[in-house]
Amino acid sequence: MAYDVIKLDKQDRIAVLTLNRPEKLNALSHDLLEEFVDALDDVQADQDISVLVLTGTGRAFSSGFDISPNLEHEEEAATAHWDSTHYNPRAIMKLWHMRQPTISAVNGFALAAGNVLAMTADIVIASEDAVFGEPEIRHVAHSPAILLPYMIPFRHLHWLYFTGDTIDAKTAEKWNMVNMVVPADKLMAEA
């Protein structure tokens, strides 16, 4: 299957699903989430794949929802936002229930819904330049943090949600949000 805003590469029993909107810091659009769900279905059905690695192209894993779609009318923008919020929980739950183990290889920013997506994997490996957080809270938005309470300690979750602050990779490792931190040039090899 051909994709426009993600890449799916399969080799040696490993599938690598790459969010591929670097010009938008891999913001989660309707199209990206739809392709993401389709790719997860493809990987899930492939008996030759033993593990799925998620990553992002460029400076970010994902900056969260694309809140500034290039649409001409407010109604289209509202519909696109609703579609994204509809697809994101679906994508997260599908990732959560994957047959294969999943690894997030987090490069750069993992913010808002992008943070939730990264945390949903079974294992999270971060590059030294990774940044995690829920900054949308400062703008009275909310993140679809369906599963975060199961993934990170409550005190740390509360810090992220009450302050909107971001944290670096080493702090995320101390908070047990990531399994390990590696140099950026070793991220994919480690994953």
PDB file of C-alpha atoms in Angstrom:
ATOM      1  CA  MET A   1       0.000   0.000   0.000  1.00  0.00           C
ATOM      2  CA  ALA A   2       1.259   3.499  -0.838  1.00  0.00           C
ATOM      3  CA  TYR A   3       1.221   6.171   1.851  1.00  0.00           C
ATOM      4  CA  ASP A   4       1.568   9.950   1.591  1.00  0.00           C
ATOM      5  CA  VAL A   5       2.315  11.134   5.145  1.00  0.00           C
ATOM      6  CA  ILE A   6       3.821   8.049   6.750  1.00  0.00           C
ATOM      7  CA  LYS A   7       6.405   5.508   5.653  1.00  0.00           C
ATOM      8  CA  LEU A   8       6.177   1.800   6.387  1.00  0.00           C
ATOM      9  CA  ASP A   9       9.315  -0.249   5.843  1.00  0.00           C
ATOM     10  CA  LYS A  10       9.514  -3.988   6.523  1.00  0.00           C
ATOM     11  CA  GLN A  11      12.791  -5.839   6.690  1.00  0.00           C
ATOM     12  CA  ASP A  12      14.154  -8.793   8.670  1.00  0.00           C
ATOM     13  CA  ARG A  13      10.918  -9.289  10.673  1.00  0.00           C
ATOM     14  CA  ILE A  14      10.968  -5.599  11.751  1.00  0.00           C
ATOM     15  CA  ALA A  15       8.424  -3.014  10.623  1.00  0.00           C
ATOM     16  CA  VAL A  16       9.411   0.650  10.944  1.00  0.00           C
ATOM     17  CA  LEU A  17       6.476   3.069  10.806  1.00  0.00           C
ATOM     18  CA  THR A  18       7.707   6.638  10.332  1.00  0.00           C
ATOM     19  CA  LEU A  19       5.525   9.720  10.741  1.00  0.00           C
ATOM     20  CA  ASN A  20       6.525  11.734   7.674  1.00  0.00           C
ATOM     21  CA  ARG A  21       5.380  15.356   7.870  1.00  0.00           C
ATOM     22  CA  PRO A  22       8.676  16.991   8.891  1.00  0.00           C
ATOM     23  CA  GLU A  23       7.551  20.434   7.681  1.00  0.00           C
ATOM     24  CA  LYS A  24       4.785  20.266  10.352  1.00  0.00           C
ATOM     25  CA  LEU A  25       6.919  18.480  12.993  1.00  0.00           C
ATOM     26  CA  ASN A  26       4.892  15.339  12.220  1.00  0.00           C
ATOM     27  CA  ALA A  27       1.700  16.914  13.535  1.00  0.00           C
ATOM     28  CA  LEU A  28      -1.172  14.440  13.599  1.00  0.00           C
ATOM     29  CA  SER A  29      -3.593  15.331  10.809  1.00  0.00           C
ATOM     30  CA  HIS A  30      -6.674  13.411   9.743  1.00  0.00           C
ATOM     31  CA  ASP A  31      -4.751  11.945   6.794  1.00  0.00           C
ATOM     32  CA  LEU A  32      -1.780  10.928   8.919  1.00  0.00           C
ATOM     33  CA  LEU A  33      -3.947   9.220  11.531  1.00  0.00           C
ATOM     34  CA  GLU A  34      -5.960   7.415   8.867  1.00  0.00           C
ATOM     35  CA  GLU A  35      -2.774   6.136   7.225  1.00  0.00           C
ATOM     36  CA  PHE A  36      -1.343   5.255  10.662  1.00  0.00           C
ATOM     37  CA  VAL A  37      -4.361   3.064  11.462  1.00  0.00           C
ATOM     38  CA  ASP A  38      -4.147   1.410   8.017  1.00  0.00           C
ATOM     39  CA  ALA A  39      -0.424   0.715   8.522  1.00  0.00           C
ATOM     40  CA  LEU A  40      -1.078  -0.792  11.962  1.00  0.00           C
ATOM     41  CA  ASP A  41      -3.673  -3.093  10.371  1.00  0.00           C
ATOM     42  CA  ASP A  42      -1.112  -4.083   7.730  1.00  0.00           C
ATOM     43  CA  VAL A  43       1.573  -4.851  10.339  1.00  0.00           C
ATOM     44  CA  GLN A  44      -0.859  -6.688  12.609  1.00  0.00           C
ATOM     45  CA  ALA A  45      -1.887  -8.994   9.755  1.00  0.00           C
ATOM     46  CA  ASP A  46       1.685  -9.701   8.631  1.00  0.00           C
ATOM     47  CA  GLN A  47       2.818 -12.953  10.258  1.00  0.00           C
ATOM     48  CA  ASP A  48       6.403 -12.273   9.143  1.00  0.00           C
ATOM     49  CA  ILE A  49       6.698  -9.165  11.348  1.00  0.00           C
ATOM     50  CA  SER A  50       7.888  -9.695  14.939  1.00  0.00           C
ATOM     51  CA  VAL A  51       8.215  -6.089  16.140  1.00  0.00           C
ATOM     52  CA  LEU A  52       7.002  -2.596  15.206  1.00  0.00           C
ATOM     53  CA  VAL A  53       9.205   0.489  15.643  1.00  0.00           C
ATOM     54  CA  LEU A  54       7.583   3.953  15.540  1.00  0.00           C
ATOM     55  CA  THR A  55       9.565   7.095  14.819  1.00  0.00           C
ATOM     56  CA  GLY A  56       9.307  10.485  13.132  1.00  0.00           C
ATOM     57  CA  THR A  57      11.130  12.194  10.279  1.00  0.00           C
ATOM     58  CA  GLY A  58      13.120  15.342  11.008  1.00  0.00           C
ATOM     59  CA  ARG A  59      13.185  17.302  14.272  1.00  0.00           C
ATOM     60  CA  ALA A  60      10.204  15.626  15.937  1.00  0.00           C
ATOM     61  CA  PHE A  61       8.549  12.358  16.776  1.00  0.00           C
ATOM     62  CA  SER A  62       5.252  14.302  16.736  1.00  0.00           C
ATOM     63  CA  SER A  63       4.210  17.746  17.921  1.00  0.00           C
ATOM     64  CA  GLY A  64       0.618  16.595  18.559  1.00  0.00           C
ATOM     65  CA  PHE A  65      -2.555  17.421  16.644  1.00  0.00           C
ATOM     66  CA  ASP A  66      -2.273  19.639  13.600  1.00  0.00           C
ATOM     67  CA  ILE A  67      -4.257  22.600  14.908  1.00  0.00           C
ATOM     68  CA  SER A  68      -3.657  24.812  11.888  1.00  0.00           C
ATOM     69  CA  PRO A  69      -4.836  22.881   8.856  1.00  0.00           C
ATOM     70  CA  ASN A  70      -4.623  24.708   5.572  1.00  0.00           C
ATOM     71  CA  LEU A  71      -8.375  24.943   5.062  1.00  0.00           C
ATOM     72  CA  GLU A  72     -10.382  27.793   3.582  1.00  0.00           C
ATOM     73  CA  HIS A  73     -13.483  27.646   5.759  1.00  0.00           C
ATOM     74  CA  GLU A  74     -14.048  27.431   9.501  1.00  0.00           C
ATOM     75  CA  GLU A  75     -16.502  24.565   9.047  1.00  0.00           C
ATOM     76  CA  GLU A  76     -13.864  22.518   7.200  1.00  0.00           C
ATOM     77  CA  ALA A  77     -11.334  23.281   9.946  1.00  0.00           C
ATOM     78  CA  ALA A  78     -13.776  22.207  12.659  1.00  0.00           C
ATOM     79  CA  THR A  79     -14.563  18.997  10.778  1.00  0.00           C
ATOM     80  CA  ALA A  80     -10.858  18.246  10.289  1.00  0.00           C
ATOM     81  CA  HIS A  81     -10.204  18.789  14.010  1.00  0.00           C
ATOM     82  CA  TRP A  82     -13.107  16.513  14.977  1.00  0.00           C
ATOM     83  CA  ASP A  83     -11.860  13.847  12.562  1.00  0.00           C
ATOM     84  CA  SER A  84      -8.391  14.035  14.155  1.00  0.00           C
ATOM     85  CA  THR A  85      -9.764  13.742  17.676  1.00  0.00           C
ATOM     86  CA  HIS A  86     -11.897  10.816  16.494  1.00  0.00           C
ATOM     87  CA  TYR A  87      -8.993   9.005  14.835  1.00  0.00           C
ATOM     88  CA  ASN A  88      -6.427   9.596  17.582  1.00  0.00           C
ATOM     89  CA  PRO A  89      -8.073   7.401  20.274  1.00  0.00           C
ATOM     90  CA  ARG A  90      -8.660   4.775  17.598  1.00  0.00           C
ATOM     91  CA  ALA A  91      -4.981   4.881  16.615  1.00  0.00           C
ATOM     92  CA  ILE A  92      -3.849   4.756  20.239  1.00  0.00           C
ATOM     93  CA  MET A  93      -6.085   1.815  21.129  1.00  0.00           C
ATOM     94  CA  LYS A  94      -5.039  -0.064  17.993  1.00  0.00           C
ATOM     95  CA  LEU A  95      -1.371   0.515  18.897  1.00  0.00           C
ATOM     96  CA  TRP A  96      -2.041  -0.549  22.508  1.00  0.00           C
ATOM     97  CA  HIS A  97      -3.560  -3.848  21.322  1.00  0.00           C
ATOM     98  CA  MET A  98      -0.946  -4.757  18.694  1.00  0.00           C
ATOM     99  CA  ARG A  99      -0.033  -8.437  18.492  1.00  0.00           C
ATOM    100  CA  GLN A 100       3.628  -7.556  18.011  1.00  0.00           C
ATOM    101  CA  PRO A 101       5.723  -5.733  20.619  1.00  0.00           C
ATOM    102  CA  THR A 102       6.002  -2.016  19.843  1.00  0.00           C
ATOM    103  CA  ILE A 103       8.915   0.381  20.348  1.00  0.00           C
ATOM    104  CA  SER A 104       8.789   4.168  20.126  1.00  0.00           C
ATOM    105  CA  ALA A 105      12.105   5.618  18.935  1.00  0.00           C
ATOM    106  CA  VAL A 106      11.588   9.233  20.003  1.00  0.00           C
ATOM    107  CA  ASN A 107      13.638  11.877  18.231  1.00  0.00           C
ATOM    108  CA  GLY A 108      13.064  15.523  19.112  1.00  0.00           C
ATOM    109  CA  PHE A 109       9.623  16.677  20.212  1.00  0.00           C
ATOM    110  CA  ALA A 110       6.934  14.309  21.534  1.00  0.00           C
ATOM    111  CA  LEU A 111       4.243  16.745  22.621  1.00  0.00           C
ATOM    112  CA  ALA A 112       0.527  16.590  23.400  1.00  0.00           C
ATOM    113  CA  ALA A 113      -1.100  13.784  21.391  1.00  0.00           C
ATOM    114  CA  GLY A 114       2.381  12.967  20.047  1.00  0.00           C
ATOM    115  CA  ASN A 115       3.536  12.344  23.620  1.00  0.00           C
ATOM    116  CA  VAL A 116       0.565  10.052  24.228  1.00  0.00           C
ATOM    117  CA  LEU A 117       1.306   8.186  20.993  1.00  0.00           C
ATOM    118  CA  ALA A 118       4.959   7.696  21.986  1.00  0.00           C
ATOM    119  CA  MET A 119       4.039   6.526  25.494  1.00  0.00           C
ATOM    120  CA  THR A 120       1.569   3.956  24.149  1.00  0.00           C
ATOM    121  CA  ALA A 121       4.348   1.727  22.800  1.00  0.00           C
ATOM    122  CA  ASP A 122       5.558  -1.174  24.925  1.00  0.00           C
ATOM    123  CA  ILE A 123       9.113   0.201  25.024  1.00  0.00           C
ATOM    124  CA  VAL A 124      10.186   3.834  24.632  1.00  0.00           C
ATOM    125  CA  ILE A 125      13.736   4.718  23.605  1.00  0.00           C
ATOM    126  CA  ALA A 126      14.564   8.422  23.409  1.00  0.00           C
ATOM    127  CA  SER A 127      17.394  10.326  21.790  1.00  0.00           C
ATOM    128  CA  GLU A 128      19.267  12.754  24.041  1.00  0.00           C
ATOM    129  CA  ASP A 129      17.521  15.660  22.310  1.00  0.00           C
ATOM    130  CA  ALA A 130      13.987  14.333  22.916  1.00  0.00           C
ATOM    131  CA  VAL A 131      11.472  16.605  24.664  1.00  0.00           C
ATOM    132  CA  PHE A 132       8.213  15.352  26.197  1.00  0.00           C
ATOM    133  CA  GLY A 133       5.180  17.219  27.474  1.00  0.00           C
ATOM    134  CA  GLU A 134       1.587  18.335  27.373  1.00  0.00           C
ATOM    135  CA  PRO A 135       1.954  22.082  26.600  1.00  0.00           C
ATOM    136  CA  GLU A 136      -1.558  22.322  25.142  1.00  0.00           C
ATOM    137  CA  ILE A 137      -2.853  22.473  28.719  1.00  0.00           C
ATOM    138  CA  ARG A 138      -1.651  26.090  28.886  1.00  0.00           C
ATOM    139  CA  HIS A 139      -4.059  26.928  26.080  1.00  0.00           C
ATOM    140  CA  VAL A 140      -7.102  25.288  27.662  1.00  0.00           C
ATOM    141  CA  ALA A 141      -6.873  22.372  25.287  1.00  0.00           C
ATOM    142  CA  HIS A 142      -6.789  18.771  26.330  1.00  0.00           C
ATOM    143  CA  SER A 143      -4.827  15.763  25.271  1.00  0.00           C
ATOM    144  CA  PRO A 144      -6.430  12.399  24.590  1.00  0.00           C
ATOM    145  CA  ALA A 145      -4.479  10.890  27.480  1.00  0.00           C
ATOM    146  CA  ILE A 146      -6.590   7.765  27.619  1.00  0.00           C
ATOM    147  CA  LEU A 147      -3.806   5.496  28.756  1.00  0.00           C
ATOM    148  CA  LEU A 148      -1.185   7.795  30.305  1.00  0.00           C
ATOM    149  CA  PRO A 149      -2.299   7.063  33.884  1.00  0.00           C
ATOM    150  CA  TYR A 150      -1.382   3.426  33.228  1.00  0.00           C
ATOM    151  CA  MET A 151       2.013   4.315  31.806  1.00  0.00           C
ATOM    152  CA  ILE A 152       3.611   6.918  34.047  1.00  0.00           C
ATOM    153  CA  PRO A 153       3.431   7.628  37.786  1.00  0.00           C
ATOM    154  CA  PHE A 154       0.555   9.908  38.836  1.00  0.00           C
ATOM    155  CA  ARG A 155       2.746  12.585  40.417  1.00  0.00           C
ATOM    156  CA  HIS A 156       4.655  12.993  37.174  1.00  0.00           C
ATOM    157  CA  LEU A 157       1.474  12.898  35.118  1.00  0.00           C
ATOM    158  CA  HIS A 158      -0.007  15.596  37.352  1.00  0.00           C
ATOM    159  CA  TRP A 159       3.118  17.728  36.916  1.00  0.00           C
ATOM    160  CA  LEU A 160       2.817  17.550  33.133  1.00  0.00           C
ATOM    161  CA  TYR A 161      -0.927  18.250  33.169  1.00  0.00           C
ATOM    162  CA  PHE A 162      -1.015  20.933  35.834  1.00  0.00           C
ATOM    163  CA  THR A 163       1.973  22.939  34.553  1.00  0.00           C
ATOM    164  CA  GLY A 164       2.089  22.312  30.819  1.00  0.00           C
ATOM    165  CA  ASP A 165       5.880  22.163  31.188  1.00  0.00           C
ATOM    166  CA  THR A 166       8.046  20.056  28.937  1.00  0.00           C
ATOM    167  CA  ILE A 167      10.795  17.760  30.175  1.00  0.00           C
ATOM    168  CA  ASP A 168      14.007  16.544  28.596  1.00  0.00           C
ATOM    169  CA  ALA A 169      14.880  12.933  27.835  1.00  0.00           C
ATOM    170  CA  LYS A 170      16.956  12.386  30.994  1.00  0.00           C
ATOM    171  CA  THR A 171      14.084  13.608  33.189  1.00  0.00           C
ATOM    172  CA  ALA A 172      11.665  11.382  31.266  1.00  0.00           C
ATOM    173  CA  GLU A 173      13.992   8.458  31.951  1.00  0.00           C
ATOM    174  CA  LYS A 174      14.124   9.295  35.688  1.00  0.00           C
ATOM    175  CA  TRP A 175      10.318   9.509  35.706  1.00  0.00           C
ATOM    176  CA  ASN A 176      10.101   6.048  34.085  1.00  0.00           C
ATOM    177  CA  MET A 177       8.453   7.445  30.966  1.00  0.00           C
ATOM    178  CA  VAL A 178      11.246   6.094  28.761  1.00  0.00           C
ATOM    179  CA  ASN A 179      13.284   2.928  29.053  1.00  0.00           C
ATOM    180  CA  MET A 180      16.577   4.420  27.916  1.00  0.00           C
ATOM    181  CA  VAL A 181      18.191   7.517  26.447  1.00  0.00           C
ATOM    182  CA  VAL A 182      20.753   7.186  23.669  1.00  0.00           C
ATOM    183  CA  PRO A 183      22.711   9.558  21.409  1.00  0.00           C
ATOM    184  CA  ALA A 184      20.600  10.709  18.453  1.00  0.00           C
ATOM    185  CA  ASP A 185      22.831   8.948  15.925  1.00  0.00           C
ATOM    186  CA  LYS A 186      22.324   5.600  17.723  1.00  0.00           C
ATOM    187  CA  LEU A 187      18.530   5.832  18.179  1.00  0.00           C
ATOM    188  CA  MET A 188      17.338   3.611  15.343  1.00  0.00           C
ATOM    189  CA  ALA A 189      20.137   1.071  15.834  1.00  0.00           C
ATOM    190  CA  GLU A 190      19.174   0.730  19.500  1.00  0.00           C
ATOM    191  CA  ALA A 191      15.469   0.437  18.672  1.00  0.00           C
TER     192      ALA A 191
END
